[in-house]
XYZ file of C-alpha atoms in Angstrom:
655
model
C 0.000 0.000 0.000
C 2.832 2.397 0.848
C 3.526 4.879 -1.918
C 7.020 5.619 -3.295
C 6.137 9.273 -3.829
C 6.590 12.026 -1.279
C 4.128 11.694 1.608
C 2.806 14.690 3.501
C 4.813 15.022 6.726
C 1.778 15.350 8.985
C 0.197 12.263 7.476
C 3.402 10.262 7.783
C 3.777 11.327 11.401
C 0.240 10.078 12.069
C 1.119 6.693 10.620
C 4.353 6.463 12.577
C 2.562 6.922 15.898
C 0.071 4.065 15.379
C 0.328 1.396 18.083
C -1.433 -1.634 16.617
C -0.935 -4.194 13.841
C -2.637 -2.541 10.899
C -2.432 -5.628 8.677
C -4.336 -7.792 11.148
C -7.096 -5.213 11.362
C -7.396 -5.185 7.571
C -7.935 -8.953 7.599
C -10.693 -8.559 10.191
C -12.396 -5.785 8.227
C -12.251 -7.820 5.022
C -13.384 -11.007 6.720
C -10.235 -13.064 6.169
C -6.590 -12.880 5.215
C -7.365 -14.856 2.061
C -9.914 -12.296 0.907
C -7.474 -9.424 1.493
C -4.784 -11.187 -0.500
C -7.141 -11.925 -3.383
C -8.412 -8.324 -3.397
C -4.898 -6.901 -3.516
C -3.921 -9.328 -6.256
C -6.883 -8.279 -8.399
C -6.337 -4.578 -7.673
C -2.763 -4.932 -8.892
C -3.805 -6.782 -12.047
C -6.461 -4.208 -12.907
C -4.065 -1.311 -12.229
C -1.584 -2.855 -14.664
C -4.118 -4.009 -17.273
C -3.633 -1.926 -20.451
C -7.336 -2.178 -21.296
C -8.414 -0.716 -17.967
C -5.700 1.523 -16.574
C -5.951 5.182 -17.325
C -9.168 5.999 -19.112
C -11.180 9.213 -18.980
C -11.579 11.207 -15.767
C -15.085 10.355 -14.545
C -15.645 13.767 -12.998
C -15.269 15.651 -16.285
C -17.579 13.446 -18.385
C -21.150 14.249 -19.386
C -23.878 11.866 -18.214
C -24.027 10.250 -21.656
C -20.254 9.822 -21.659
C -20.398 8.300 -18.167
C -22.919 5.744 -19.387
C -20.879 4.929 -22.494
C -17.752 4.508 -20.390
C -19.757 2.337 -18.001
C -20.788 0.021 -20.840
C -17.161 -0.161 -21.977
C -16.008 -1.168 -18.509
C -18.926 -3.575 -18.018
C -17.971 -5.493 -21.157
C -14.365 -5.561 -19.964
C -15.561 -6.873 -16.586
C -17.235 -9.801 -18.344
C -14.066 -10.386 -20.339
C -11.765 -10.221 -17.296
C -13.915 -12.648 -15.292
C -13.149 -15.242 -17.962
C -9.564 -14.144 -18.503
C -8.747 -14.263 -14.781
C -10.735 -17.507 -14.375
C -13.012 -16.063 -11.692
C -16.164 -18.113 -11.337
C -18.097 -17.456 -8.143
C -20.237 -14.502 -7.091
C -17.780 -13.273 -4.474
C -15.104 -12.898 -7.140
C -17.514 -11.166 -9.507
C -18.599 -8.678 -6.823
C -14.976 -8.014 -5.909
C -13.731 -7.468 -9.446
C -16.674 -5.210 -10.225
C -15.967 -3.054 -7.165
C -12.401 -2.569 -8.417
C -13.308 -1.764 -12.018
C -16.204 0.482 -10.937
C -14.875 2.569 -8.018
C -17.921 4.238 -6.453
C -19.769 3.758 -9.701
C -22.620 1.461 -10.643
C -22.192 -0.834 -13.616
C -24.890 -0.734 -16.318
C -24.849 -4.517 -15.943
C -24.905 -4.567 -12.128
C -28.161 -6.491 -11.923
C -26.725 -9.258 -14.089
C -24.706 -10.332 -11.050
C -26.869 -8.900 -8.286
C -30.312 -10.209 -9.229
C -30.629 -11.703 -12.725
C -28.355 -14.706 -12.219
C -29.386 -15.222 -8.549
C -33.007 -15.010 -9.707
C -32.503 -17.727 -12.302
C -30.647 -19.969 -9.878
C -33.010 -19.326 -6.979
C -36.347 -19.436 -8.812
C -35.667 -21.611 -11.847
C -35.793 -25.384 -12.234
C -32.576 -27.277 -12.957
C -33.450 -27.284 -16.651
C -34.095 -23.524 -16.585
C -30.842 -22.944 -14.739
C -29.013 -24.786 -17.524
C -30.975 -22.990 -20.228
C -30.516 -19.417 -19.020
C -28.137 -19.517 -16.070
C -25.159 -20.782 -18.034
C -25.719 -18.220 -20.788
C -26.074 -15.435 -18.236
C -22.883 -16.421 -16.429
C -21.094 -16.427 -19.787
C -22.664 -13.015 -20.615
C -24.263 -14.467 -23.734
C -27.490 -12.898 -22.521
C -27.638 -9.706 -20.446
C -30.457 -9.370 -17.972
C -32.078 -7.283 -15.296
C -34.765 -7.766 -12.645
C -38.021 -5.921 -13.345
C -40.210 -5.712 -10.267
C -40.775 -2.059 -9.312
C -43.502 -0.262 -11.248
C -44.362 3.367 -11.821
C -47.153 3.173 -9.259
C -45.849 0.590 -6.783
C -42.511 -0.511 -5.376
C -42.130 -2.017 -1.936
C -45.835 -3.026 -1.771
C -45.550 -6.220 -3.805
C -49.246 -7.087 -3.662
C -49.976 -3.774 -5.357
C -48.020 -4.624 -8.517
C -50.253 -4.598 -11.601
C -48.368 -6.286 -14.454
C -50.283 -9.424 -15.445
C -49.273 -12.806 -16.835
C -52.376 -14.623 -18.079
C -52.040 -18.232 -19.180
C -53.647 -19.287 -22.476
C -54.094 -23.096 -22.483
C -54.905 -23.107 -26.208
C -51.429 -21.863 -27.152
C -49.539 -22.982 -24.025
C -48.322 -19.408 -23.608
C -48.438 -16.637 -21.055
C -49.643 -13.241 -22.174
C -47.754 -10.510 -20.307
C -49.396 -7.133 -20.241
C -49.094 -3.692 -18.645
C -52.797 -2.888 -18.191
C -52.394 0.626 -16.767
C -50.005 3.548 -16.870
C -48.941 2.812 -13.296
C -48.163 -0.819 -14.190
C -45.181 0.163 -16.358
C -41.995 -1.338 -14.932
C -39.874 1.581 -13.729
C -36.305 1.908 -12.396
C -34.667 -1.487 -13.135
C -30.959 -0.912 -13.738
C -29.762 -1.651 -17.266
C -33.316 -1.936 -18.581
C -33.236 1.260 -20.622
C -30.604 0.441 -23.244
C -28.184 -2.233 -22.030
C -29.982 -5.513 -21.346
C -31.811 -7.907 -23.658
C -33.604 -10.038 -21.048
C -35.475 -9.393 -17.819
C -36.939 -11.432 -15.015
C -40.363 -9.793 -14.908
C -42.420 -10.086 -11.742
C -46.106 -10.263 -12.649
C -49.447 -11.326 -11.202
C -50.178 -14.832 -12.474
C -53.686 -15.619 -13.740
C -54.869 -19.105 -14.701
C -58.459 -20.187 -15.225
C -59.631 -16.753 -14.151
C -57.917 -16.891 -10.763
C -55.004 -14.776 -9.537
C -52.215 -16.752 -7.890
C -50.106 -13.791 -6.848
C -46.683 -12.580 -7.897
C -44.493 -14.902 -9.977
C -41.302 -14.568 -12.024
C -41.134 -14.816 -15.810
C -38.176 -14.786 -18.181
C -38.809 -12.182 -20.856
C -36.586 -11.401 -23.827
C -36.858 -7.665 -24.429
C -34.514 -7.086 -27.378
C -33.372 -8.925 -30.496
C -30.035 -10.632 -29.846
C -28.692 -9.643 -33.276
C -29.981 -6.108 -33.806
C -30.668 -5.136 -30.155
C -33.973 -3.624 -31.300
C -36.936 -4.009 -28.913
C -39.130 -6.992 -29.742
C -42.765 -6.584 -30.836
C -44.990 -5.997 -27.826
C -42.112 -4.457 -25.876
C -41.693 -0.740 -25.281
C -38.496 -0.052 -23.391
C -36.404 3.033 -22.692
C -34.373 5.137 -20.270
C -36.226 7.047 -17.505
C -34.016 10.143 -17.803
C -31.485 12.039 -15.630
C -31.192 11.156 -11.951
C -29.521 12.546 -8.846
C -26.734 9.987 -9.270
C -26.096 6.600 -10.909
C -25.137 8.344 -14.142
C -23.395 5.216 -15.430
C -26.634 3.221 -15.307
C -29.557 3.327 -17.724
C -32.387 2.832 -15.269
C -35.313 2.059 -17.520
C -39.000 1.526 -18.074
C -40.789 -1.441 -19.657
C -44.315 -1.450 -21.054
C -45.657 -4.789 -22.266
C -48.472 -4.975 -24.797
C -49.962 -8.502 -24.734
C -46.548 -10.085 -25.133
C -46.726 -13.864 -25.669
C -44.034 -16.026 -24.075
C -43.783 -19.849 -23.826
C -45.235 -21.601 -20.771
C -41.758 -22.738 -19.747
C -40.624 -19.127 -19.442
C -42.273 -19.018 -16.044
C -39.564 -19.738 -13.468
C -40.967 -22.897 -11.928
C -38.729 -24.047 -9.110
C -41.301 -23.293 -6.420
C -44.540 -23.498 -8.403
C -45.677 -24.341 -11.923
C -48.517 -24.112 -14.407
C -49.379 -27.320 -16.247
C -50.327 -27.364 -19.925
C -54.043 -27.380 -19.120
C -53.680 -24.342 -16.858
C -53.628 -26.200 -13.557
C -51.624 -24.276 -10.977
C -49.370 -26.369 -8.737
C -47.511 -24.925 -5.788
C -44.480 -27.047 -4.933
C -43.129 -25.120 -1.975
C -43.876 -22.221 0.333
C -44.587 -18.971 -1.512
C -42.177 -17.301 0.903
C -39.270 -18.939 -0.940
C -39.669 -16.354 -3.695
C -38.182 -13.838 -1.230
C -34.795 -15.552 -1.599
C -33.327 -13.207 -4.224
C -34.500 -10.151 -2.278
C -33.027 -11.493 0.983
C -29.729 -12.161 -0.779
C -29.509 -8.580 -2.041
C -30.514 -7.032 1.283
C -27.994 -9.184 3.144
C -25.202 -7.864 0.898
C -26.202 -4.195 1.200
C -24.968 -3.881 4.805
C -21.386 -4.822 3.912
C -21.222 -4.019 0.208
C -22.969 -0.640 0.320
C -23.314 0.853 3.812
C -19.977 -0.323 5.226
C -18.136 0.493 2.026
C -19.492 4.044 1.900
C -18.848 4.701 5.604
C -15.275 3.425 5.397
C -14.416 5.429 2.279
C -15.985 8.642 3.554
C -14.175 8.268 6.883
C -10.878 7.608 5.101
C -11.166 10.764 3.022
C -12.288 13.004 5.881
C -9.769 11.726 8.444
C -6.783 11.913 6.094
C -7.738 15.385 4.955
C -8.269 16.480 8.570
C -4.738 15.309 9.353
C -3.289 17.245 6.415
C -5.374 20.395 6.784
C -4.161 22.997 9.294
C -6.550 25.729 10.268
C -6.943 28.627 12.721
C -5.279 28.713 16.158
C -5.702 26.759 19.344
C -3.009 28.688 21.160
C -2.932 32.407 20.318
C 0.071 33.086 18.115
C 0.904 29.400 17.901
C 1.274 27.071 14.930
C -1.944 26.287 13.114
C -3.115 22.904 14.425
C -4.249 19.974 12.354
C -8.026 20.049 12.040
C -8.022 16.523 13.460
C -6.761 17.935 16.764
C -10.042 19.749 17.334
C -12.267 17.654 19.588
C -15.301 18.799 17.616
C -13.778 17.238 14.477
C -13.039 14.035 16.357
C -16.631 13.974 17.599
C -17.817 14.163 13.986
C -15.470 11.594 12.483
C -14.458 8.954 15.025
C -18.020 7.625 15.458
C -18.128 7.157 11.673
C -15.010 4.982 11.900
C -16.686 2.937 14.622
C -19.824 2.579 12.490
C -17.780 1.252 9.574
C -16.166 -1.466 11.691
C -19.485 -2.275 13.402
C -21.428 -2.668 10.166
C -18.583 -4.652 8.643
C -18.955 -7.200 11.445
C -22.727 -7.276 10.949
C -22.421 -7.601 7.178
C -20.076 -10.572 7.470
C -22.426 -12.120 10.036
C -25.440 -11.644 7.740
C -23.592 -13.294 4.887
C -23.061 -16.389 7.013
C -26.699 -16.324 8.143
C -27.858 -16.179 4.525
C -25.622 -19.085 3.529
C -27.057 -21.102 6.399
C -30.601 -20.152 5.402
C -29.951 -21.071 1.782
C -28.663 -24.493 2.838
C -31.671 -25.030 5.104
C -34.064 -24.108 2.300
C -32.436 -26.670 0.029
C -33.148 -29.228 2.752
C -36.773 -28.097 2.955
C -36.326 -26.261 6.261
C -37.763 -22.724 6.275
C -37.688 -22.225 10.045
C -35.220 -19.323 9.882
C -36.834 -17.594 6.912
C -39.226 -15.303 8.796
C -36.633 -14.127 11.318
C -33.946 -13.480 8.703
C -36.468 -11.679 6.512
C -37.313 -9.391 9.433
C -33.647 -8.957 10.338
C -32.512 -8.106 6.807
C -35.402 -5.637 6.455
C -34.369 -3.809 9.608
C -30.606 -3.931 9.116
C -30.769 -2.883 5.481
C -32.753 0.186 6.544
C -30.726 0.916 9.676
C -27.307 0.613 8.022
C -28.173 2.713 4.979
C -29.852 5.371 7.129
C -26.713 5.674 9.246
C -24.562 5.683 6.122
C -26.563 8.488 4.505
C -26.152 10.855 7.463
C -22.556 9.917 8.189
C -21.313 10.417 4.625
C -22.835 13.892 4.729
C -21.144 14.550 8.089
C -17.819 13.582 6.519
C -18.443 15.904 3.585
C -19.298 18.813 5.870
C -16.239 18.110 8.009
C -14.061 18.805 4.961
C -15.321 22.369 4.729
C -15.664 24.016 1.344
C -13.459 21.465 -0.425
C -15.928 18.746 0.551
C -18.431 20.357 -1.822
C -16.078 19.811 -4.758
C -16.345 16.598 -6.748
C -12.573 16.440 -6.275
C -13.178 15.357 -2.688
C -14.824 12.144 -3.885
C -17.519 12.553 -1.234
C -20.392 13.712 -3.490
C -19.727 10.675 -5.689
C -19.859 8.352 -2.679
C -23.131 9.960 -1.616
C -24.703 9.825 -5.079
C -23.925 6.168 -5.707
C -24.683 4.774 -2.242
C -27.624 6.817 -0.930
C -30.099 5.292 -3.442
C -29.825 2.188 -1.240
C -32.150 3.988 1.184
C -34.981 3.473 -1.292
C -34.042 0.580 -3.591
C -34.717 -2.982 -2.459
C -37.380 -1.603 -0.164
C -37.952 1.965 1.026
C -36.447 2.208 4.485
C -39.521 3.318 6.413
C -41.531 0.450 4.935
C -38.775 -1.984 5.897
C -38.689 -0.617 9.442
C -42.456 -1.154 9.618
C -42.091 -4.759 8.470
C -39.384 -5.364 11.053
C -41.391 -3.605 13.774
C -44.532 -5.628 13.068
C -42.598 -8.884 13.291
C -41.168 -7.787 16.650
C -44.630 -6.992 18.027
C -46.017 -10.293 16.752
C -43.102 -12.145 18.382
C -43.705 -10.355 21.680
C -47.415 -11.227 21.598
C -46.444 -14.861 21.058
C -44.025 -14.686 23.996
C -46.802 -13.306 26.183
C -48.769 -16.459 25.346
C -45.923 -18.642 26.605
C -44.014 -19.236 23.369
C -40.232 -19.316 23.890
C -38.463 -16.965 21.500
C -35.036 -17.692 20.052
C -32.438 -16.031 17.872
C -32.336 -12.257 17.560
C -35.700 -11.853 19.336
C -34.969 -14.033 22.385
C -34.366 -11.002 24.619
C -38.006 -9.945 24.241
C -39.163 -12.807 26.467
C -36.386 -12.455 29.040
C -36.670 -10.722 32.410
C -34.646 -7.506 32.471
C -33.104 -5.390 35.206
C -35.081 -2.396 36.400
C -32.026 -0.152 36.574
C -28.965 0.431 34.429
C -25.802 -1.046 35.949
C -23.438 1.663 34.657
C -21.343 3.082 37.507
C -17.921 4.665 37.381
C -16.911 1.877 34.974
C -18.567 2.235 31.584
C -18.404 -1.095 29.756
C -19.871 -2.549 26.585
C -21.582 -5.306 28.591
C -23.354 -2.797 30.826
C -24.382 -0.639 27.884
C -25.558 -3.661 25.900
C -28.039 -4.377 28.690
C -29.210 -0.787 28.348
C -29.631 -1.230 24.601
C -31.624 -4.420 25.188
C -33.812 -2.606 27.716
C -34.395 0.262 25.306
C -35.341 -2.110 22.470
C -37.515 -4.287 24.707
C -39.367 -1.261 26.041
C -39.861 0.153 22.537
C -41.374 -3.123 21.331
C -43.585 -3.382 24.442
C -44.763 0.197 23.904
C -45.658 -0.495 20.274
C -47.452 -3.707 21.276
C -49.468 -1.915 23.961
C -50.520 0.765 21.522
C -51.491 -1.818 18.899
C -53.530 -3.900 21.372
C -55.105 -0.776 22.817
C -56.321 0.263 19.382
C -57.820 -3.177 18.821
C -59.532 -3.141 22.201
C -60.983 0.259 21.351
C -62.702 -1.369 18.397
C -60.425 -0.200 15.596
C -59.850 -2.416 12.569
C -56.599 -4.370 12.539
C -55.193 -2.493 9.562
C -55.859 0.876 11.194
C -54.390 -0.280 14.515
C -51.146 -1.105 12.707
C -51.178 2.215 10.862
C -51.757 4.261 14.017
C -48.892 2.361 15.692
C -46.533 3.083 12.786
C -44.265 5.649 14.451
C -43.702 3.356 17.435
C -43.081 0.380 15.138
C -40.301 2.326 13.405
C -38.766 3.349 16.748
C -38.932 -0.267 17.933
C -37.254 -1.536 14.767
C -34.463 1.052 15.026
C -33.840 0.227 18.696
C -33.812 -3.500 17.918
C -31.340 -3.068 15.049
C -29.114 -0.740 17.080
C -28.930 -3.351 19.819
C -28.256 -6.120 17.288
C -25.389 -4.204 15.676
C -23.721 -3.511 19.033
C -24.137 -7.118 20.167
C -22.785 -8.526 16.902
C -19.845 -6.097 16.897
C -18.922 -7.016 20.484
C -19.188 -10.753 19.780
C -17.041 -10.444 16.654
C -14.256 -8.867 18.729
C -14.386 -11.760 21.191
C -13.972 -14.170 18.280
C -11.303 -12.157 16.456
C -8.049 -13.915 15.649
C -5.758 -11.007 16.388
C -3.173 -9.721 18.807
C -3.970 -7.856 22.002
C -3.153 -4.506 20.366
C -5.749 -5.000 17.633
C -8.351 -6.256 20.095
C -7.709 -3.169 22.226
C -8.427 -0.680 19.424
C -11.497 -2.646 18.351
C -12.784 -2.576 21.915
C -12.267 1.195 21.980
C -14.249 1.527 18.760
C -16.994 -0.754 20.047
C -17.299 1.251 23.252
C -17.328 4.478 21.235
C -20.123 3.058 19.084
C -22.059 2.169 22.242
C -21.525 5.440 24.124
C -22.170 7.608 21.068
C -25.424 5.745 20.488
C -26.529 6.432 24.056
C -25.722 10.147 23.935
C -27.474 10.654 20.587
C -30.581 8.768 21.790
C -30.469 9.913 25.407
C -34.202 10.548 25.695
C -35.036 6.906 25.095
C -32.441 5.700 27.591
C -33.635 8.158 30.246
C -37.284 7.292 29.728
C -38.953 5.646 32.739
C -35.827 6.042 34.828
C -33.862 3.025 33.590
C -30.803 5.250 33.175
C -30.540 8.412 35.244
C -28.923 11.710 34.316
C -25.828 10.954 36.395
C -25.235 7.749 34.455
C -25.835 9.545 31.185
C -23.218 12.111 32.175
C -20.772 9.289 32.963
C -21.390 7.765 29.536
C -20.919 11.110 27.823
C -17.676 11.815 29.717
C -16.364 8.365 28.836
C -17.180 8.922 25.174
C -15.110 12.124 25.169
C -12.183 10.277 26.785
C -12.432 7.654 24.060
C -11.911 10.369 21.451
C -8.570 11.133 23.114
C -7.671 7.433 23.268
C -8.474 6.885 19.593
C -6.781 10.071 18.319
C -3.222 8.594 17.969
C -4.561 5.768 15.795
C -7.124 7.684 13.758
C -5.239 7.702 10.450
C -4.061 4.117 10.888
C -7.631 3.001 11.582
C -8.802 4.340 8.220
C -5.634 3.120 6.494
C -6.645 -0.358 7.674
C -9.685 -0.151 5.391
C -6.982 -0.500 2.735
C -8.512 1.531 -0.076
C -6.323 2.365 -3.043
C -6.327 5.864 -4.499
C -8.004 4.400 -7.593
C -10.826 3.170 -5.375
C -11.324 6.419 -3.438
C -11.210 8.711 -6.499
C -10.467 11.552 -4.090
C -7.929 14.348 -4.119
C -8.584 15.060 -0.429
C -8.174 11.426 0.614
C -4.979 10.618 -1.287
C -2.680 8.176 0.464
C 0.289 10.542 0.047
C -1.634 13.520 1.449
C -0.446 15.857 -1.310
C -3.807 17.576 -1.428
C -3.207 21.158 -2.509
C -0.968 20.629 -5.521
C -3.345 17.955 -6.814
C -6.420 20.126 -6.281
C -4.712 22.683 -8.503
C -3.895 20.038 -11.141
C -7.449 18.719 -10.957
C -8.996 22.161 -11.511
C -6.854 22.760 -14.577
C -8.443 19.716 -16.250
C -11.789 21.488 -16.490
C -12.874 21.972 -20.109
C -13.900 25.527 -19.228
C -10.219 26.352 -18.899
C -9.463 25.394 -22.508
C -10.273 28.951 -23.571
C -10.064 32.247 -21.759
C -12.970 33.795 -23.641
C -16.001 31.588 -24.124
C -18.655 32.292 -26.748
C -22.142 31.381 -25.558
C -24.940 30.506 -27.931
C -28.545 31.380 -27.241
C -30.780 28.415 -26.520
C -34.181 28.819 -28.142
C -37.034 27.420 -26.024
C -38.861 24.564 -27.727
């Protein structure tokens, strides 16, 4: 990682004072030493690959040029996967993240949802028919679920697939304006196939949402097929490399076997046969949500923290001591208070993301064995954690941008790009408030079961356990003591939501309205539950870490900072009903401020351990060598507006 070029003296001094094994911490953040080694190997190959190194500067391209460059790199990604002999999804995700630094590939959904959809929803024959072609990039696909009028509410989707037993075909149709498929990545211009989610009708009866393989474009000419209207939805806040599209189907006929039939099927005569639980169709969605915590939220937090902390070590501003040397901005406690919690969030969500990956793999194995016992809990958990992690990421990336002052507003900082490409995760794969509501409802239902004598297990077990009446925090502020406080807060929030829900029912309100009126408390309960789960998982991961005492020590400091910062920023909930008193809250707050001092010597090393290359960060402010000012000047001179000193403007005539 170390650069041969001149390193800023302040930044080098920060690195020299670090007192832990940085390499071991990188392995923990990545999940394993083997993963780190493979990542570095691929980063080196891509950096040296003549087809990929160099290239146009993303920041100075138009939106159309960004898309064209994205298609170029996406085709090279497919080529390099074969050339480097990389076969599994982990390798594909990794290589894509290197080739597309803080950018979305126009073919992202090929890996994210199209192939997983085929493998998860298709029969073995269908997996051979389409899966092998998709993995070889002989067909390019997307996943078309969201519509113009409905997104997260799956039962509200309107696209229909009506079976015609006389032709043995399904007729796919967009019956209304609001039924047009809207937003799928790559749908506008790039892909030629789509897994289309539509309401299945046979013999006049609706059987709910099912998946259908639809070819949208001719494989030779790339022209849309008859019955298919497809296009780009237009400029967006970010994601300029992706042609998010729309799809309108006009009585499109597809063969019966184009319905993905792993879990259910339609026979030639129109008989509908359900093989397995309809909940199994959630598999692709669960897979994506389980990857968002690590692949999106953690990644954005870690990169934003790296940029802001390095720049704060290089930047000197104002005076602490009158007439003295300008201090590093990182020496201001207010700057530490902004940035160090973001570092702790990145390590916390990394631990949770790795944990979720293992949970999903276990669930997937269980499903193959016919066991769906974990499905409901993991669905609830991934709903909540997807929302909680991306919410935290959204605010924290903005905090990092603001902490860089005026230069943070420049695209040169890399922070606007991080925000633009990661913040859409707050609404794709489920709008966050809706996901919180789903998680909150499952918590209330679990509590009501516990009150009937059912023993809860897994992430909800604490809801049926007896808790202390008072917080145990004294002069010693520990993660264990605070974790009990987090459990109390979550338990109380769920109980409060349950009481409100039951009270509404007892008052004679309809069930649907009782849930709606309880909505705010359901969201608060879900957030408290997820906050507790993240802290617990982070603490347990440290106990299991294969690392030296020095690495464990800094991780424990970060974990305690995560815990204390969470208490101080949600103090009202912890003080409510007297579980924690104001004296204890003051102790927690004082301890948090001491932790800022403890973490300060290792701040730069902690973000260096994320191990991002300069190519990955795409940031002048976050450069590894810290040579910020000369490179800001070089960057500005690249602007096309500087090609001439006098610019002639033409008048644009309104159309």
